[in-house]
Amino acid sequence: ESLKHMNKRQNLTLDIGGVSDTFTVTTLNAYAVTANAGGNGSGTVASDAGGISYSYPAENTGTTSPVAEGSSIILTATAGTGSTTAWSGCAGTGGTSTVATCSFSSLDGDKTVTATFTLNQYTLTYAAGDHGSISGPTPQTVAHGSDGTAVTAVPDANYHFVQWSDGSTANPRTDTNVTGDISVTASFAIDQYTLTYTAGEHGSIIG
């Protein structure tokens, strides 16, 4: 329900020492700003007037106490780790993709705005060096904090897997709790064999 009140005019008479005068007092309208939050990310929403302060996704909406007509208000959405944020429904926006502001310079009615929090998306890219191939999906798109899908470095005949370019020797490989882009290449080496020659009694080996 709107918190708007009609402008009220009231005449007041002040009498001091037998001298009186009449004044007209006008009560301004008051409005509410409702700040909703959504998206698959996380963060906080706060206002510099009216008392909004909550964390998303634990809560997803907040409404100011009545704010006088003509007042200014700034709401700030601060993205959680691995998220970005953006406002809609504002008279003005500013800040960055991680600390975004929504503003009204002069309230003229009830307002509803929305801060959307979005998890970062990362790309996992797996490549094979010479004498091998990759089995499994590449590239992969993974949300912040999520796990990738297993991939396997497959050596050609007479070769074997050595390691990934980031030093990992896991094969198959599954990247978990991803917090950034990953791009690695599998290296392979030719198989090596040992030939051992032994001489029996009364003989020797040359070579």
mmCIF file of C-alpha atoms in Angstrom:
data_model
loop_
_atom_site.group_PDB
_atom_site.id
_atom_site.type_symbol
_atom_site.label_atom_id
_atom_site.label_comp_id
_atom_site.label_asym_id
_atom_site.label_seq_id
_atom_site.Cartn_x
_atom_site.Cartn_y
_atom_site.Cartn_z
ATOM 1 C CA GLU A 1 0.000 0.000 0.000
ATOM 2 C CA SER A 2 1.340 3.434 -0.901
ATOM 3 C CA LEU A 3 2.758 5.501 1.921
ATOM 4 C CA LYS A 4 1.789 8.703 0.128
ATOM 5 C CA HIS A 5 -0.120 11.277 2.137
ATOM 6 C CA MET A 6 -2.006 14.205 0.663
ATOM 7 C CA ASN A 7 -0.447 17.607 1.259
ATOM 8 C CA LYS A 8 -2.068 19.000 4.374
ATOM 9 C CA ARG A 9 -2.470 22.706 4.983
ATOM 10 C CA GLN A 10 -3.269 23.973 8.448
ATOM 11 C CA ASN A 11 -3.638 27.567 9.606
ATOM 12 C CA LEU A 12 -1.988 28.347 12.956
ATOM 13 C CA THR A 13 -2.437 31.615 14.848
ATOM 14 C CA LEU A 14 0.386 32.793 17.088
ATOM 15 C CA ASP A 15 -0.395 35.456 19.719
ATOM 16 C CA ILE A 16 2.511 37.114 21.531
ATOM 17 C CA GLY A 17 1.921 40.120 23.794
ATOM 18 C CA GLY A 18 -1.405 40.897 22.171
ATOM 19 C CA VAL A 19 0.098 40.770 18.671
ATOM 20 C CA SER A 20 -1.174 37.883 16.631
ATOM 21 C CA ASP A 21 -0.399 36.512 13.208
ATOM 22 C CA THR A 22 -1.634 33.534 11.246
ATOM 23 C CA PHE A 23 0.685 31.055 9.510
ATOM 24 C CA THR A 24 -0.092 28.312 7.013
ATOM 25 C CA VAL A 25 1.774 25.045 7.686
ATOM 26 C CA THR A 26 2.025 22.521 4.820
ATOM 27 C CA THR A 27 2.828 18.873 5.485
ATOM 28 C CA LEU A 28 4.704 17.307 2.559
ATOM 29 C CA ASN A 29 3.836 13.978 0.996
ATOM 30 C CA ALA A 30 5.944 10.991 2.034
ATOM 31 C CA TYR A 31 6.921 8.087 -0.204
ATOM 32 C CA ALA A 32 8.452 4.626 0.049
ATOM 33 C CA VAL A 33 11.227 3.070 -2.025
ATOM 34 C CA THR A 34 11.174 -0.719 -2.358
ATOM 35 C CA ALA A 35 14.431 -2.389 -3.349
ATOM 36 C CA ASN A 36 14.127 -5.960 -4.587
ATOM 37 C CA ALA A 37 16.980 -8.358 -5.377
ATOM 38 C CA GLY A 38 17.267 -11.352 -7.699
ATOM 39 C CA GLY A 39 19.628 -13.450 -9.768
ATOM 40 C CA ASN A 40 21.891 -16.451 -9.190
ATOM 41 C CA GLY A 41 24.612 -14.462 -7.429
ATOM 42 C CA SER A 42 24.870 -12.918 -3.975
ATOM 43 C CA GLY A 43 25.431 -9.553 -2.327
ATOM 44 C CA THR A 44 24.019 -6.831 -0.109
ATOM 45 C CA VAL A 45 21.563 -3.958 -0.609
ATOM 46 C CA ALA A 46 21.559 -0.777 1.491
ATOM 47 C CA SER A 47 20.114 2.732 1.331
ATOM 48 C CA ASP A 48 21.469 6.031 2.652
ATOM 49 C CA ALA A 49 17.967 7.006 3.852
ATOM 50 C CA GLY A 50 14.941 5.043 4.974
ATOM 51 C CA GLY A 51 16.746 2.117 6.596
ATOM 52 C CA ILE A 52 17.132 -0.548 3.892
ATOM 53 C CA SER A 53 19.889 -3.063 4.707
ATOM 54 C CA TYR A 54 19.851 -6.760 3.847
ATOM 55 C CA SER A 55 21.871 -9.610 2.375
ATOM 56 C CA TYR A 56 20.792 -11.530 -0.714
ATOM 57 C CA PRO A 57 19.810 -14.369 -1.176
ATOM 58 C CA ALA A 58 18.963 -14.686 2.543
ATOM 59 C CA GLU A 59 16.497 -11.823 1.935
ATOM 60 C CA ASN A 60 15.229 -10.484 -1.360
ATOM 61 C CA THR A 61 13.386 -7.234 -0.621
ATOM 62 C CA GLY A 62 13.395 -4.178 1.616
ATOM 63 C CA THR A 63 11.240 -1.032 1.862
ATOM 64 C CA THR A 64 12.228 2.315 3.288
ATOM 65 C CA SER A 65 10.423 4.083 6.050
ATOM 66 C CA PRO A 66 8.515 7.122 4.687
ATOM 67 C CA VAL A 67 10.808 9.565 2.878
ATOM 68 C CA ALA A 68 9.678 13.144 2.352
ATOM 69 C CA GLU A 69 8.705 14.319 -1.100
ATOM 70 C CA GLY A 70 11.621 15.991 -2.898
ATOM 71 C CA SER A 71 14.236 14.149 -0.859
ATOM 72 C CA SER A 72 17.144 12.360 -2.501
ATOM 73 C CA ILE A 73 18.030 8.726 -1.880
ATOM 74 C CA ILE A 74 20.892 6.490 -2.973
ATOM 75 C CA LEU A 75 20.768 2.702 -2.832
ATOM 76 C CA THR A 76 23.944 0.636 -3.076
ATOM 77 C CA ALA A 77 24.207 -2.973 -4.231
ATOM 78 C CA THR A 78 27.495 -4.651 -3.325
ATOM 79 C CA ALA A 79 28.189 -7.927 -5.107
ATOM 80 C CA GLY A 80 29.469 -10.927 -3.162
ATOM 81 C CA THR A 81 32.620 -12.811 -4.122
ATOM 82 C CA GLY A 82 32.355 -14.132 -7.658
ATOM 83 C CA SER A 83 29.293 -12.031 -8.535
ATOM 84 C CA THR A 84 28.478 -8.821 -10.370
ATOM 85 C CA THR A 85 25.439 -6.582 -9.929
ATOM 86 C CA ALA A 86 23.289 -4.092 -11.836
ATOM 87 C CA TRP A 87 20.201 -1.993 -11.065
ATOM 88 C CA SER A 88 16.959 -1.472 -12.948
ATOM 89 C CA GLY A 89 14.108 0.973 -12.377
ATOM 90 C CA CYS A 90 16.330 3.820 -11.149
ATOM 91 C CA ALA A 91 16.356 7.469 -12.131
ATOM 92 C CA GLY A 92 20.149 7.313 -12.157
ATOM 93 C CA THR A 93 22.784 4.593 -11.858
ATOM 94 C CA GLY A 94 26.504 4.619 -11.180
ATOM 95 C CA GLY A 95 29.382 2.825 -9.544
ATOM 96 C CA THR A 96 30.866 -0.368 -10.916
ATOM 97 C CA SER A 97 29.777 -3.915 -11.712
ATOM 98 C CA THR A 98 30.654 -4.938 -8.144
ATOM 99 C CA VAL A 99 29.466 -1.844 -6.215
ATOM 100 C CA ALA A 100 26.545 -0.301 -8.104
ATOM 101 C CA THR A 101 24.397 2.667 -7.093
ATOM 102 C CA CYS A 102 20.761 3.541 -7.806
ATOM 103 C CA SER A 103 19.624 7.095 -7.160
ATOM 104 C CA PHE A 104 16.656 9.438 -7.108
ATOM 105 C CA SER A 105 17.530 13.104 -6.762
ATOM 106 C CA SER A 106 14.003 14.228 -5.881
ATOM 107 C CA LEU A 107 11.347 11.702 -4.882
ATOM 108 C CA ASP A 108 7.974 12.356 -6.482
ATOM 109 C CA GLY A 109 6.205 9.065 -5.714
ATOM 110 C CA ASP A 110 6.647 5.507 -4.485
ATOM 111 C CA LYS A 111 9.444 3.669 -6.316
ATOM 112 C CA THR A 112 10.339 0.028 -6.893
ATOM 113 C CA VAL A 113 13.810 -0.922 -8.083
ATOM 114 C CA THR A 114 15.672 -4.207 -8.538
ATOM 115 C CA ALA A 115 19.291 -5.193 -7.998
ATOM 116 C CA THR A 116 20.269 -8.275 -10.007
ATOM 117 C CA PHE A 117 23.241 -10.309 -8.782
ATOM 118 C CA THR A 118 24.878 -12.578 -11.364
ATOM 119 C CA LEU A 119 27.504 -15.240 -10.777
ATOM 120 C CA ASN A 120 30.635 -14.845 -12.891
ATOM 121 C CA GLN A 121 31.036 -17.356 -15.702
ATOM 122 C CA TYR A 122 34.426 -18.856 -16.512
ATOM 123 C CA THR A 123 35.818 -20.778 -19.473
ATOM 124 C CA LEU A 124 37.775 -24.011 -19.047
ATOM 125 C CA THR A 125 39.863 -24.871 -22.097
ATOM 126 C CA TYR A 126 41.792 -28.132 -22.468
ATOM 127 C CA ALA A 127 44.174 -28.777 -25.364
ATOM 128 C CA ALA A 128 46.503 -31.595 -26.358
ATOM 129 C CA GLY A 129 50.121 -31.168 -27.345
ATOM 130 C CA ASP A 130 51.823 -33.292 -29.981
ATOM 131 C CA HIS A 131 51.093 -37.028 -30.014
ATOM 132 C CA GLY A 132 47.825 -36.957 -28.090
ATOM 133 C CA SER A 133 44.208 -35.817 -27.936
ATOM 134 C CA ILE A 134 41.542 -34.749 -25.423
ATOM 135 C CA SER A 135 38.499 -36.835 -24.546
ATOM 136 C CA GLY A 136 35.718 -34.841 -22.915
ATOM 137 C CA PRO A 137 34.072 -31.428 -23.391
ATOM 138 C CA THR A 138 36.299 -28.452 -24.202
ATOM 139 C CA PRO A 139 35.806 -25.581 -23.848
ATOM 140 C CA GLN A 140 33.461 -25.624 -20.851
ATOM 141 C CA THR A 141 31.521 -22.737 -19.290
ATOM 142 C CA VAL A 142 31.302 -22.942 -15.498
ATOM 143 C CA ALA A 143 29.723 -20.606 -12.914
ATOM 144 C CA HIS A 144 31.841 -19.251 -10.049
ATOM 145 C CA GLY A 145 32.383 -21.893 -7.377
ATOM 146 C CA SER A 146 31.058 -24.740 -9.519
ATOM 147 C CA ASP A 147 32.894 -27.811 -10.825
ATOM 148 C CA GLY A 148 33.901 -28.579 -14.369
ATOM 149 C CA THR A 149 33.369 -31.864 -16.222
ATOM 150 C CA ALA A 150 36.127 -34.483 -16.360
ATOM 151 C CA VAL A 151 38.439 -34.566 -19.365
ATOM 152 C CA THR A 152 41.098 -37.137 -20.233
ATOM 153 C CA ALA A 153 44.406 -36.627 -22.014
ATOM 154 C CA VAL A 154 44.716 -39.572 -24.425
ATOM 155 C CA PRO A 155 48.197 -40.396 -25.780
ATOM 156 C CA ASP A 156 48.813 -41.717 -29.267
ATOM 157 C CA ALA A 157 50.092 -45.262 -29.658
ATOM 158 C CA ASN A 158 53.575 -45.668 -28.174
ATOM 159 C CA TYR A 159 53.280 -42.399 -26.210
ATOM 160 C CA HIS A 160 52.197 -41.622 -22.648
ATOM 161 C CA PHE A 161 50.728 -38.618 -20.817
ATOM 162 C CA VAL A 162 53.253 -36.534 -18.846
ATOM 163 C CA GLN A 163 51.415 -33.567 -17.290
ATOM 164 C CA TRP A 164 49.271 -30.515 -17.895
ATOM 165 C CA SER A 165 50.902 -27.153 -18.529
ATOM 166 C CA ASP A 166 49.932 -25.943 -15.024
ATOM 167 C CA GLY A 167 51.874 -28.820 -13.458
ATOM 168 C CA SER A 168 48.897 -31.042 -12.671
ATOM 169 C CA THR A 169 49.340 -34.749 -13.344
ATOM 170 C CA ALA A 170 45.688 -35.657 -12.763
ATOM 171 C CA ASN A 171 44.336 -37.701 -15.643
ATOM 172 C CA PRO A 172 41.354 -37.762 -15.944
ATOM 173 C CA ARG A 173 41.179 -34.172 -14.722
ATOM 174 C CA THR A 174 38.207 -32.400 -13.073
ATOM 175 C CA ASP A 175 38.605 -28.778 -12.013
ATOM 176 C CA THR A 176 36.531 -28.057 -8.900
ATOM 177 C CA ASN A 177 35.396 -24.864 -7.148
ATOM 178 C CA VAL A 178 36.348 -22.834 -10.206
ATOM 179 C CA THR A 179 37.129 -19.157 -9.525
ATOM 180 C CA GLY A 180 38.647 -18.080 -12.832
ATOM 181 C CA ASP A 181 39.345 -19.033 -16.435
ATOM 182 C CA ILE A 182 41.557 -22.092 -16.940
ATOM 183 C CA SER A 183 43.486 -22.897 -20.111
ATOM 184 C CA VAL A 184 45.891 -25.843 -20.038
ATOM 185 C CA THR A 185 47.655 -28.124 -22.506
ATOM 186 C CA ALA A 186 48.499 -31.787 -22.017
ATOM 187 C CA SER A 187 52.006 -32.919 -22.903
ATOM 188 C CA PHE A 188 53.020 -36.392 -24.017
ATOM 189 C CA ALA A 189 56.303 -38.280 -24.350
ATOM 190 C CA ILE A 190 57.334 -41.316 -26.321
ATOM 191 C CA ASP A 191 57.456 -44.551 -24.393
ATOM 192 C CA GLN A 192 60.901 -45.600 -23.281
ATOM 193 C CA TYR A 193 62.032 -49.227 -22.810
ATOM 194 C CA THR A 194 65.021 -50.754 -21.089
ATOM 195 C CA LEU A 195 67.000 -53.470 -22.862
ATOM 196 C CA THR A 196 69.176 -55.509 -20.537
ATOM 197 C CA TYR A 197 71.808 -57.968 -21.794
ATOM 198 C CA THR A 198 73.552 -60.391 -19.447
ATOM 199 C CA ALA A 199 76.437 -62.747 -20.191
ATOM 200 C CA GLY A 200 76.438 -66.213 -18.732
ATOM 201 C CA GLU A 201 79.507 -67.987 -17.384
ATOM 202 C CA HIS A 202 82.730 -67.808 -19.350
ATOM 203 C CA GLY A 203 81.553 -64.875 -21.541
ATOM 204 C CA SER A 204 80.971 -61.154 -21.670
ATOM 205 C CA ILE A 205 78.916 -58.545 -23.488
ATOM 206 C CA ILE A 206 80.383 -55.983 -25.800
ATOM 207 C CA GLY A 207 78.228 -52.980 -26.661
#
